[in-house]
Amino acid sequence: SLQKYKARIVARGDMQTEDEYSTTYAPTSRFTAIRTIISLATQEQLMLKHWDITGAFMTADIDTEIYMDLPPGYSLPPGKSILLSKSLYGLRQSPGLFHDTLERWLLQYGFEAVGADRVIFKLERGSEKIILSLYVDDGLCATNSDSLYDTFLADLSRKFALSDQGELSWYLGVGIDHNLETGVTALSQEQFVETIIEWFSMQGCKPVVALSSAEAEFYAASVAGTDVQYLRRLTEELGYPQLFP
């Protein structure tokens, strides 16, 4: 159902030259790290929360001088353009500028970056803690304290326009059922799989077991080994070295 109409001015990033930007991406959490945080939340009975930042890219200051024409329907005096003071959607550097802006705020607030990816952060105040994973403008938090989390969210909302999604039930296309009473968390991509099946008109297909090749098994083992090394470093920095002896 239609919930709202939305429009935004988008810059023509395809017209930018290389001297107008340096970084063109924002780091994002690996899903391996996201699953690890969810697993830690299950083991320690931490609450899982979710929020996102509205109009995220426009919160960052621009890092170079960029002029832009207004879209059709708006006019300026002949020979005039507008000078951007903030980042806009469409600019090549916008994702990186936003991430840098958010990261600086988190570090000043007291969070500590975990690992070299700059997308996992932790905040500890006495026995209370928050583990935060970033995926561009989406934040996933595991916490043992409602008061610490609510204070953090209130402070963050003074800097950025937030949409509080509450208890985590859906994240990046994955359904999440986090039950603190039973100590069980279930992840599901049922809706995604059903969408793929519908795309290829295979609703009535019959499941079969596909035979694996030695090449495929070798590749899978290689990827798994890389993930283990990454998780070892991640969990050690989060304070859980016993998970990977």
Tab-separated table of C-alpha atoms in Angstrom:
chain	number	residue	atom	x	y	z
A	1	SER	CA	0.000	0.000	0.000
A	2	LEU	CA	1.115	3.552	-0.665
A	3	GLN	CA	2.404	5.162	2.544
A	4	LYS	CA	3.925	8.434	1.345
A	5	TYR	CA	5.145	10.381	-1.653
A	6	LYS	CA	8.837	11.190	-1.723
A	7	ALA	CA	10.988	13.463	-3.871
A	8	ARG	CA	14.558	14.660	-3.546
A	9	ILE	CA	17.029	16.712	-5.548
A	10	VAL	CA	19.783	14.456	-6.883
A	11	ALA	CA	23.108	15.715	-8.201
A	12	ARG	CA	24.514	14.507	-11.515
A	13	GLY	CA	27.446	12.552	-10.143
A	14	ASP	CA	28.082	11.098	-13.595
A	15	MET	CA	29.257	14.583	-14.650
A	16	GLN	CA	31.852	14.871	-11.872
A	17	THR	CA	35.567	14.780	-12.651
A	18	GLU	CA	38.133	12.938	-10.532
A	19	ASP	CA	39.480	16.159	-9.013
A	20	GLU	CA	36.077	16.734	-7.379
A	21	TYR	CA	36.108	13.645	-5.154
A	22	SER	CA	38.507	11.254	-3.440
A	23	THR	CA	36.439	8.489	-1.806
A	24	THR	CA	33.463	7.000	-3.596
A	25	TYR	CA	32.174	4.432	-1.132
A	26	ALA	CA	31.071	3.918	2.438
A	27	PRO	CA	32.257	0.802	4.312
A	28	THR	CA	29.501	-1.624	5.282
A	29	SER	CA	29.345	-4.512	7.736
A	30	ARG	CA	29.881	-7.997	6.414
A	31	PHE	CA	26.907	-10.209	7.038
A	32	THR	CA	29.344	-12.550	8.772
A	33	ALA	CA	29.911	-9.831	11.380
A	34	ILE	CA	26.178	-9.119	11.649
A	35	ARG	CA	25.448	-12.813	12.311
A	36	THR	CA	28.202	-12.827	14.937
A	37	ILE	CA	26.653	-9.874	16.774
A	38	ILE	CA	23.245	-11.575	16.667
A	39	SER	CA	24.858	-14.762	17.987
A	40	LEU	CA	26.515	-12.872	20.870
A	41	ALA	CA	23.188	-11.204	21.648
A	42	THR	CA	21.562	-14.642	21.824
A	43	GLN	CA	24.244	-16.087	24.101
A	44	GLU	CA	24.269	-13.120	26.482
A	45	GLN	CA	20.550	-12.353	26.245
A	46	LEU	CA	21.173	-8.898	24.822
A	47	MET	CA	18.355	-6.916	23.260
A	48	LEU	CA	18.556	-6.262	19.524
A	49	LYS	CA	17.479	-2.814	18.287
A	50	HIS	CA	17.408	-1.165	14.887
A	51	TRP	CA	17.373	2.414	13.595
A	52	ASP	CA	18.098	4.290	10.406
A	53	ILE	CA	19.009	7.866	9.569
A	54	THR	CA	16.673	9.846	7.332
A	55	GLY	CA	18.266	11.866	4.524
A	56	ALA	CA	21.627	10.569	5.665
A	57	PHE	CA	23.864	11.839	2.872
A	58	MET	CA	22.615	15.410	3.267
A	59	THR	CA	23.918	15.604	6.847
A	60	ALA	CA	27.569	15.714	5.740
A	61	ASP	CA	29.433	18.869	4.798
A	62	ILE	CA	30.761	18.905	1.249
A	63	ASP	CA	34.532	18.438	0.949
A	64	THR	CA	35.127	20.470	-2.198
A	65	GLU	CA	33.635	23.350	-4.165
A	66	ILE	CA	30.751	22.061	-6.305
A	67	TYR	CA	28.234	24.106	-8.267
A	68	MET	CA	24.947	22.697	-9.540
A	69	ASP	CA	22.104	23.817	-11.778
A	70	LEU	CA	18.585	23.626	-10.410
A	71	PRO	CA	16.231	20.955	-11.773
A	72	PRO	CA	13.549	21.778	-14.383
A	73	GLY	CA	10.765	23.924	-12.965
A	74	TYR	CA	13.133	26.175	-11.008
A	75	SER	CA	15.070	29.100	-12.381
A	76	LEU	CA	18.089	31.230	-11.518
A	77	PRO	CA	19.335	34.494	-12.984
A	78	PRO	CA	21.273	34.001	-16.227
A	79	GLY	CA	24.816	32.750	-15.664
A	80	LYS	CA	24.139	31.745	-12.050
A	81	SER	CA	24.388	28.327	-10.341
A	82	ILE	CA	24.035	27.193	-6.748
A	83	LEU	CA	27.041	26.398	-4.547
A	84	LEU	CA	26.545	23.261	-2.441
A	85	SER	CA	27.275	23.510	1.269
A	86	LYS	CA	26.079	19.979	2.062
A	87	SER	CA	26.475	16.628	0.395
A	88	LEU	CA	23.653	15.472	-1.889
A	89	TYR	CA	22.431	12.123	-3.118
A	90	GLY	CA	24.036	11.416	-6.462
A	91	LEU	CA	27.457	12.861	-5.663
A	92	ARG	CA	30.186	10.243	-5.848
A	93	GLN	CA	31.680	11.156	-2.475
A	94	SER	CA	28.379	11.365	-0.564
A	95	PRO	CA	28.424	7.852	1.006
A	96	GLY	CA	31.990	8.264	2.277
A	97	LEU	CA	31.374	11.773	3.606
A	98	PHE	CA	28.320	10.615	5.531
A	99	HIS	CA	30.164	7.653	7.035
A	100	ASP	CA	33.038	9.901	8.139
A	101	THR	CA	30.555	12.321	9.744
A	102	LEU	CA	28.765	9.550	11.649
A	103	GLU	CA	32.011	7.843	12.673
A	104	ARG	CA	33.425	11.078	14.113
A	105	TRP	CA	30.277	11.595	16.165
A	106	LEU	CA	30.349	8.020	17.503
A	107	LEU	CA	34.021	8.266	18.514
A	108	GLN	CA	33.441	11.599	20.246
A	109	TYR	CA	30.470	10.077	22.068
A	110	GLY	CA	32.685	7.359	23.529
A	111	PHE	CA	32.334	4.455	21.117
A	112	GLU	CA	35.421	2.467	20.209
A	113	ALA	CA	35.919	1.214	16.646
A	114	VAL	CA	36.409	-2.549	16.396
A	115	GLY	CA	38.647	-3.819	13.593
A	116	ALA	CA	39.883	-2.016	10.509
A	117	ASP	CA	36.547	-1.935	8.688
A	118	ARG	CA	35.245	1.021	10.758
A	119	VAL	CA	31.710	-0.367	10.797
A	120	ILE	CA	31.600	-2.190	14.166
A	121	PHE	CA	31.688	-0.078	17.335
A	122	LYS	CA	31.289	-0.773	21.042
A	123	LEU	CA	30.361	1.455	23.961
A	124	GLU	CA	30.884	0.360	27.566
A	125	ARG	CA	29.824	2.324	30.632
A	126	GLY	CA	30.284	0.229	33.728
A	127	SER	CA	28.371	-3.020	33.248
A	128	GLU	CA	26.201	-1.508	30.502
A	129	LYS	CA	27.211	-1.840	26.861
A	130	ILE	CA	26.149	-1.363	23.265
A	131	ILE	CA	27.590	-3.190	20.263
A	132	LEU	CA	26.791	-1.313	17.055
A	133	SER	CA	26.972	-2.462	13.446
A	134	LEU	CA	26.597	0.049	10.587
A	135	TYR	CA	25.366	-0.609	7.083
A	136	VAL	CA	25.478	2.843	5.415
A	137	ASP	CA	22.603	4.611	7.255
A	138	ASP	CA	21.202	1.538	9.056
A	139	GLY	CA	22.283	0.790	12.615
A	140	LEU	CA	21.918	-2.541	14.415
A	141	CYS	CA	22.505	-2.457	18.173
A	142	ALA	CA	22.923	-5.247	20.716
A	143	THR	CA	22.601	-3.939	24.275
A	144	ASN	CA	21.960	-5.080	27.837
A	145	SER	CA	20.588	-1.705	28.954
A	146	ASP	CA	17.420	0.035	27.843
A	147	SER	CA	18.454	3.241	29.618
A	148	LEU	CA	21.886	3.412	27.980
A	149	TYR	CA	20.400	2.694	24.560
A	150	ASP	CA	17.571	5.234	24.962
A	151	THR	CA	20.059	7.912	26.057
A	152	PHE	CA	22.326	7.128	23.121
A	153	LEU	CA	19.418	7.235	20.654
A	154	ALA	CA	18.163	10.544	22.064
A	155	ASP	CA	21.639	12.071	21.776
A	156	LEU	CA	22.094	10.709	18.250
A	157	SER	CA	18.733	12.152	17.181
A	158	ARG	CA	19.960	15.630	18.136
A	159	LYS	CA	22.612	15.332	15.422
A	160	PHE	CA	20.775	13.256	12.820
A	161	ALA	CA	17.118	12.804	11.852
A	162	LEU	CA	16.370	9.257	13.048
A	163	SER	CA	13.738	6.658	12.391
A	164	ASP	CA	13.614	4.331	15.408
A	165	GLN	CA	12.672	0.836	14.196
A	166	GLY	CA	12.458	-0.586	17.735
A	167	GLU	CA	13.047	-4.289	18.355
A	168	LEU	CA	14.904	-5.971	15.503
A	169	SER	CA	12.664	-8.173	13.370
A	170	TRP	CA	13.866	-7.412	9.832
A	171	TYR	CA	17.314	-6.338	8.667
A	172	LEU	CA	18.797	-6.158	5.159
A	173	GLY	CA	16.230	-8.537	3.714
A	174	VAL	CA	16.497	-11.093	6.525
A	175	GLY	CA	13.688	-11.878	8.957
A	176	ILE	CA	14.949	-12.125	12.546
A	177	ASP	CA	13.063	-13.729	15.437
A	178	HIS	CA	15.052	-12.940	18.592
A	179	ASN	CA	13.468	-14.601	21.633
A	180	LEU	CA	15.093	-13.641	24.940
A	181	GLU	CA	12.919	-16.030	26.956
A	182	THR	CA	13.927	-19.175	25.070
A	183	GLY	CA	17.421	-17.977	24.191
A	184	VAL	CA	16.860	-18.796	20.519
A	185	THR	CA	17.260	-16.517	17.503
A	186	ALA	CA	16.074	-17.623	14.071
A	187	LEU	CA	17.118	-16.006	10.792
A	188	SER	CA	14.980	-16.456	7.702
A	189	GLN	CA	15.189	-15.432	4.059
A	190	GLU	CA	11.918	-17.097	3.172
A	191	GLN	CA	10.434	-13.954	1.638
A	192	PHE	CA	13.562	-13.357	-0.453
A	193	VAL	CA	13.552	-16.962	-1.722
A	194	GLU	CA	9.869	-16.760	-2.593
A	195	THR	CA	10.498	-13.529	-4.521
A	196	ILE	CA	13.304	-15.170	-6.531
A	197	ILE	CA	11.086	-18.164	-7.287
A	198	GLU	CA	8.324	-15.846	-8.504
A	199	TRP	CA	10.753	-13.912	-10.713
A	200	PHE	CA	11.602	-17.124	-12.582
A	201	SER	CA	8.010	-18.503	-12.509
A	202	MET	CA	9.121	-21.596	-10.579
A	203	GLN	CA	6.390	-21.673	-7.913
A	204	GLY	CA	5.541	-25.293	-8.789
A	205	CYS	CA	9.099	-26.610	-9.024
A	206	LYS	CA	10.245	-29.710	-7.160
A	207	PRO	CA	13.333	-29.514	-4.908
A	208	VAL	CA	16.375	-31.622	-5.866
A	209	VAL	CA	19.830	-32.097	-4.351
A	210	ALA	CA	22.563	-30.798	-6.662
A	211	LEU	CA	25.868	-32.688	-6.653
A	212	SER	CA	28.886	-30.620	-5.650
A	213	SER	CA	32.180	-30.495	-7.528
A	214	ALA	CA	35.644	-30.649	-5.999
A	215	GLU	CA	36.273	-27.100	-7.258
A	216	ALA	CA	33.131	-25.794	-5.550
A	217	GLU	CA	34.032	-27.546	-2.283
A	218	PHE	CA	37.582	-26.160	-2.383
A	219	TYR	CA	36.257	-22.632	-2.959
A	220	ALA	CA	33.736	-22.978	-0.119
A	221	ALA	CA	36.478	-24.192	2.239
A	222	SER	CA	38.691	-21.256	1.253
A	223	VAL	CA	35.916	-18.722	1.936
A	224	ALA	CA	35.111	-20.406	5.254
A	225	GLY	CA	38.756	-20.211	6.316
A	226	THR	CA	38.872	-16.499	5.499
A	227	ASP	CA	35.688	-15.909	7.517
A	228	VAL	CA	37.127	-17.781	10.506
A	229	GLN	CA	40.238	-15.573	10.526
A	230	TYR	CA	38.080	-12.433	10.251
A	231	LEU	CA	35.764	-13.582	13.056
A	232	ARG	CA	38.716	-14.458	15.285
A	233	ARG	CA	40.004	-10.877	15.110
A	234	LEU	CA	36.512	-9.384	15.440
A	235	THR	CA	35.490	-11.374	18.515
A	236	GLU	CA	38.853	-10.815	20.214
A	237	GLU	CA	38.437	-7.043	19.859
A	238	LEU	CA	34.877	-7.316	21.179
A	239	GLY	CA	36.254	-9.134	24.219
A	240	TYR	CA	35.281	-12.717	23.344
A	241	PRO	CA	38.596	-14.492	22.580
A	242	GLN	CA	37.286	-17.775	24.003
A	243	LEU	CA	35.004	-18.248	20.983
A	244	PHE	CA	37.985	-19.109	18.751
A	245	PRO	CA	40.634	-20.986	20.733
